[in-house]
CSV table of C-alpha atoms and ligand atoms in Angstrom, one decimal:
chain,number,residue,atom,x,y,z
Y,641,MET,CA,145.8,96.6,91.6
Y,642,LYS,CA,144.5,100.2,90.9
Y,643,LYS,CA,143.6,102.7,93.5
Y,644,TYR,CA,140.5,105.2,93.6
Y,645,LYS,CA,139.7,108.3,94.6
Y,646,CYS,CA,136.9,109.6,95.8
Y,647,SER,CA,135.3,112.0,93.8
Y,648,VAL,CA,134.0,114.0,96.7
Y,649,CYS,CA,136.5,114.1,99.6
Y,650,GLY,CA,139.5,113.2,97.6
Y,651,TYR,CA,140.2,110.1,99.7
Y,652,ILE,CA,142.1,107.4,98.0
Y,653,TYR,CA,141.1,103.8,98.3
Y,654,ASP,CA,144.1,101.7,97.8
Y,655,PRO,CA,144.0,97.7,97.3
Y,656,GLU,CA,147.2,97.2,99.5
Y,657,LYS,CA,145.9,99.1,102.6
Y,658,GLY,CA,142.5,98.2,102.1
Y,659,ASP,CA,140.4,100.1,104.4
Y,660,PRO,CA,140.7,99.5,108.2
Y,661,VAL,CA,138.0,102.0,109.0
Y,662,ASN,CA,135.2,99.8,107.3
Y,663,GLY,CA,136.9,96.4,108.1
Y,664,VAL,CA,137.9,95.8,104.4
Y,665,PRO,CA,141.6,93.5,105.0
Y,666,PRO,CA,144.8,94.6,102.9
Y,667,GLY,CA,144.7,93.5,99.4
Y,668,THR,CA,141.3,93.5,98.5
Y,669,PRO,CA,140.5,95.3,95.2
Y,670,PHE,CA,138.1,98.4,94.8
Y,671,GLU,CA,136.2,96.0,92.7
Y,672,ASN,CA,135.0,93.8,95.3
Y,673,LEU,CA,134.5,96.0,97.7
Y,674,PRO,CA,130.4,95.2,98.3
Y,675,ARG,CA,128.2,97.9,96.5
Y,676,SER,CA,127.4,99.4,99.9
Y,677,TRP,CA,130.8,99.9,101.1
Y,678,ALA,CA,131.0,103.6,101.4
Y,679,CYS,CA,133.9,106.2,101.7
Y,680,PRO,CA,135.3,105.7,105.2
Y,681,ARG,CA,136.1,109.6,105.2
Y,682,CYS,CA,132.3,111.4,104.0
Y,683,GLY,CA,130.1,108.8,102.9
Y,684,ALA,CA,130.0,108.9,99.3
Y,685,LEU,CA,129.2,105.4,97.7
Y,686,LYS,CA,131.3,103.7,95.2
Y,687,PRO,CA,129.3,105.0,92.0
Y,688,MET,CA,131.6,108.1,93.2
Y,689,PHE,CA,134.9,106.7,92.5
Y,690,HIS,CA,137.1,106.9,90.0
Y,691,SER,CA,140.0,104.5,89.1
Y,692,ILE,CA,143.3,107.2,89.9
Y,693,GLY,CA,144.2,108.5,86.4
Y,694,GLU,CA,140.5,107.7,84.8
Y,695,HIS,CA,138.7,110.7,83.0
Y,696,ILE,CA,136.7,112.6,86.1
Y,697,PHE,CA,133.5,114.6,83.6
Y,698,THR,CA,131.3,113.0,85.2
Y,699,HIS,CA,132.7,112.0,88.1
Y,700,ASN,CA,132.4,115.8,88.4
Y,701,ILE,CA,128.8,116.3,87.2
Y,702,LEU,CA,128.3,113.7,89.7
Y,703,ARG,CA,129.8,116.0,92.4
Y,704,GLY,CA,128.2,118.9,91.1
Y,705,PHE,CA,125.1,117.0,91.3
Y,706,TYR,CA,125.5,116.3,94.6
Y,707,GLN,CA,126.1,119.4,96.1
Y,708,SER,CA,123.8,121.7,94.8
Y,709,GLU,CA,121.3,118.9,96.3
Y,710,ASP,CA,123.0,119.7,99.7
Y,711,PHE,CA,122.3,122.9,99.1
Y,712,VAL,CA,118.3,122.5,98.7
Y,713,TYR,CA,119.0,121.0,101.9
Y,714,TYR,CA,120.8,123.6,103.5
Y,715,VAL,CA,118.0,126.2,102.4
Y,716,ILE,CA,115.3,123.9,103.8
Y,717,ALA,CA,117.0,123.6,107.1
Y,718,VAL,CA,117.4,127.0,107.5
Y,719,VAL,CA,113.9,127.6,106.3
Y,720,LEU,CA,112.4,125.3,108.6
Y,721,PHE,CA,114.9,127.2,111.3
Y,722,VAL,CA,113.1,130.5,110.6
Y,723,ALA,CA,109.6,128.6,110.7
Y,724,GLY,CA,110.4,127.4,114.2
Y,725,VAL,CA,111.2,130.4,115.8
Y,726,SER,CA,108.5,132.6,114.1
Y,727,ILE,CA,105.9,129.8,115.4
Y,728,ILE,CA,107.8,130.1,118.8
Y,729,GLY,CA,106.6,134.6,118.2
Y,730,VAL,CA,102.9,133.5,117.6
Y,731,ALA,CA,103.0,131.1,120.5
Y,732,VAL,CA,104.0,133.4,122.7
Y,733,MET,CA,101.6,136.4,121.6
Y,734,HIS,CA,99.0,133.4,122.1
Y,735,PHE,CA,99.8,133.1,125.7
Y,736,LEU,CA,99.9,136.6,126.5
Y,737,ARG,CA,96.5,137.5,125.2
Y,738,GLY,CA,95.3,136.0,128.2
Y,739,PHE,CA,94.6,133.2,130.0
Y,740,SER,CA,91.5,132.0,128.3
Y,741,ILE,CA,91.0,127.9,127.3
Y,742,ILE,CA,90.8,129.1,123.7
Y,743,ASN,CA,94.4,131.5,124.3
Y,744,ILE,CA,95.8,128.5,126.1
Y,745,LEU,CA,94.8,125.8,123.9
Y,746,ASN,CA,95.8,128.2,120.8
Y,747,ALA,CA,99.9,128.4,122.7
Y,748,VAL,CA,99.9,124.2,123.2
Y,749,ASN,CA,99.0,124.1,119.4
Y,750,ASP,CA,101.8,126.4,118.3
Y,751,VAL,CA,104.1,124.5,120.7
Y,752,LEU,CA,103.0,121.0,119.2
Y,753,LEU,CA,104.1,122.7,115.5
Y,754,VAL,CA,107.5,123.3,116.5
Y,755,ILE,CA,107.9,120.1,117.4
Y,756,ILE,CA,106.7,119.0,113.7
Y,757,VAL,CA,109.2,121.6,112.3
Y,758,MET,CA,111.9,120.7,114.6
Y,759,GLU,CA,111.9,117.1,114.1
Y,760,ILE,CA,111.6,117.9,110.2
Y,761,LEU,CA,114.9,119.8,110.2
Y,762,SER,CA,116.5,117.1,112.9
Y,763,THR,CA,116.0,114.8,109.9
Y,764,VAL,CA,117.3,116.7,107.4
Y,765,LEU,CA,120.6,117.7,109.6
Y,766,MET,CA,120.8,113.8,110.1
Y,767,TYR,CA,120.7,113.4,105.8
Y,768,LEU,CA,123.2,116.2,105.6
Y,769,THR,CA,125.6,115.2,108.6
Y,770,GLU,CA,125.7,110.8,108.4
Y,771,ARG,CA,123.4,110.2,104.8
Y,772,ARG,CA,120.9,108.5,106.3
Y,773,ILE,CA,116.7,109.0,107.0
Y,774,SER,CA,115.2,107.4,110.2
Y,775,LEU,CA,112.0,106.5,110.5
Y,776,THR,CA,110.9,107.7,113.8
Y,777,PRO,CA,110.9,111.4,113.1
Y,778,PHE,CA,108.2,110.5,111.0
Y,779,LEU,CA,106.8,108.5,113.8
Y,780,ILE,CA,106.9,111.1,116.0
Y,781,ILE,CA,105.0,114.1,113.7
Y,782,GLY,CA,102.4,111.4,113.0
Y,783,LEU,CA,101.7,111.4,116.7
Y,784,ILE,CA,101.8,115.1,117.4
Y,785,SER,CA,99.9,116.0,114.4
Y,786,SER,CA,97.2,113.4,115.5
Y,787,ILE,CA,97.1,114.6,118.9
Y,788,ARG,CA,97.1,118.6,117.5
Y,789,ARG,CA,94.2,117.5,115.7
Y,790,ILE,CA,92.1,115.9,119.1
Y,791,LEU,CA,92.9,119.2,120.6
Y,792,MET,CA,91.8,121.5,117.7
Y,793,VAL,CA,88.1,119.0,117.6
Y,794,SER,CA,87.9,119.4,121.5
Y,795,ALA,CA,88.5,123.3,121.3
Y,796,LEU,CA,85.9,123.6,118.5
Y,797,MET,CA,83.5,121.3,120.9
Y,798,SER,CA,83.5,123.3,123.9
Y,799,ALA,CA,83.1,126.7,121.6
Y,800,ASN,CA,80.2,126.0,119.8
Y,801,GLU,CA,77.1,125.6,122.3
Y,802,SER,CA,75.3,125.9,119.2
Y,803,MET,CA,76.2,122.2,117.6
Y,804,THR,CA,74.1,119.8,115.6
Y,805,GLU,CA,73.8,116.6,116.5
Y,806,LEU,CA,75.4,115.7,113.0
Y,807,GLN,CA,77.9,117.9,113.8
Y,808,PHE,CA,78.6,116.4,117.2
Y,809,HIS,CA,79.0,113.0,115.7
Y,810,HIS,CA,80.8,113.8,113.2
Y,811,SER,CA,83.5,115.8,115.9
Y,812,ILE,CA,82.9,112.1,118.1
Y,813,LEU,CA,83.6,110.0,115.0
Y,814,ASP,CA,87.1,112.4,114.5
Y,815,LEU,CA,88.1,112.0,117.6
Y,816,LEU,CA,88.1,108.2,118.0
Y,817,VAL,CA,89.7,108.4,114.0
Y,818,SER,CA,92.5,110.5,115.5
Y,819,ALA,CA,92.4,108.8,119.2
Y,820,GLY,CA,93.2,105.4,116.8
Y,821,ILE,CA,95.9,106.7,115.3
Y,822,VAL,CA,97.9,107.8,118.1
Y,823,LEU,CA,97.2,104.7,119.5
Y,824,VAL,CA,98.8,103.2,116.3
Y,825,LEU,CA,101.7,105.1,116.2
Y,826,ILE,CA,102.8,104.3,119.7
Y,827,PHE,CA,102.7,100.3,118.9
Y,828,SER,CA,104.7,101.0,115.6
Y,829,TYR,CA,106.9,103.6,117.5
Y,830,TYR,CA,107.6,100.5,120.4
Y,831,LEU,CA,107.8,97.8,117.5
Y,832,LEU,CA,110.3,100.1,115.8
Y,833,SER,CA,112.6,100.8,119.0
Y,834,ARG,CA,112.7,96.5,119.9
Y,835,VAL,CA,113.7,95.7,116.2
Y,836,THR,CA,116.1,98.9,116.1
Y,837,ALA,CA,117.4,97.4,119.8
Y,838,THR,CA,117.4,93.5,118.6
Y,839,SER,CA,119.3,94.5,115.9
Y,840,GLU,CA,121.5,95.7,116.8
Y,841,ARG,CA,123.0,93.9,119.8
Y,842,CYS,CA,121.8,90.0,118.4
Y,843,ILE,CA,124.1,87.9,116.6
Y,844,GLY,CA,121.9,86.2,114.6
Y,845,CYS,CA,118.7,88.8,114.0
Y,846,PRO,CA,118.0,90.1,110.5
Y,847,GLY,CA,119.0,93.4,111.2
Y,848,TYR,CA,123.3,91.8,111.9
Y,849,GLU,CA,123.0,89.3,109.3
Y,850,LYS,CA,122.4,92.1,106.9
Y,851,ARG,CA,125.4,93.6,108.0
Y,852,GLU,CA,127.4,91.0,107.6
Y,853,GLU,CA,126.6,90.0,104.1
Y,854,ASP,CA,127.3,93.4,103.4
Y,855,ARG,CA,130.9,91.9,104.3
Y,856,PRO,CA,133.5,91.4,101.6
Y,857,GLU,CA,134.8,88.1,101.0
Y,858,LEU,CA,137.9,87.5,102.6
L,1299,FE,FE1,135.0,111.2,100.2
């Protein structure tokens, strides 16, 4: 049986030994591994493997592609970090200007923006380290954005005393829509956390069965 080598980290899949990390028993040929099988060392998928001795030109191109993709993500992570630190600076400036309602609202607004940036940053870092994307940060980002919108509209309403009746109705509608979005997102978050918790512990639940199907036939 042919051995296969990971183009990313150099790990060698030896069919004689199998892959104890992923529960693949000895004697399983590489071709029989499920499509979802990934390198136990770096998480690269099956197309990133080549049989030892095979021409590796294509794999080197693929490897270069993955590395340049990672580079872009690292740049994005640095930009997000710098943006987060800058917004914290602006928030401190807002806070130091005085204790007016508008300044405090601006500072709270900035802090919420920092949380959004940090959520995106954690998503990028999760992808770089674990090669997976979670839905949770996007729900949190939506939630914070809606709360920011509510704060902003409330601040405008309290600051603008000469508001016409039409503007007032528009603002109220805006607040109601944002509040509705907040409720929907909280409910979605609750459902998502329940589904995740259930599929992780319950034999026979959809998530569990899916993982079982992915296992190689013994
Ligand atoms: Fe690898």
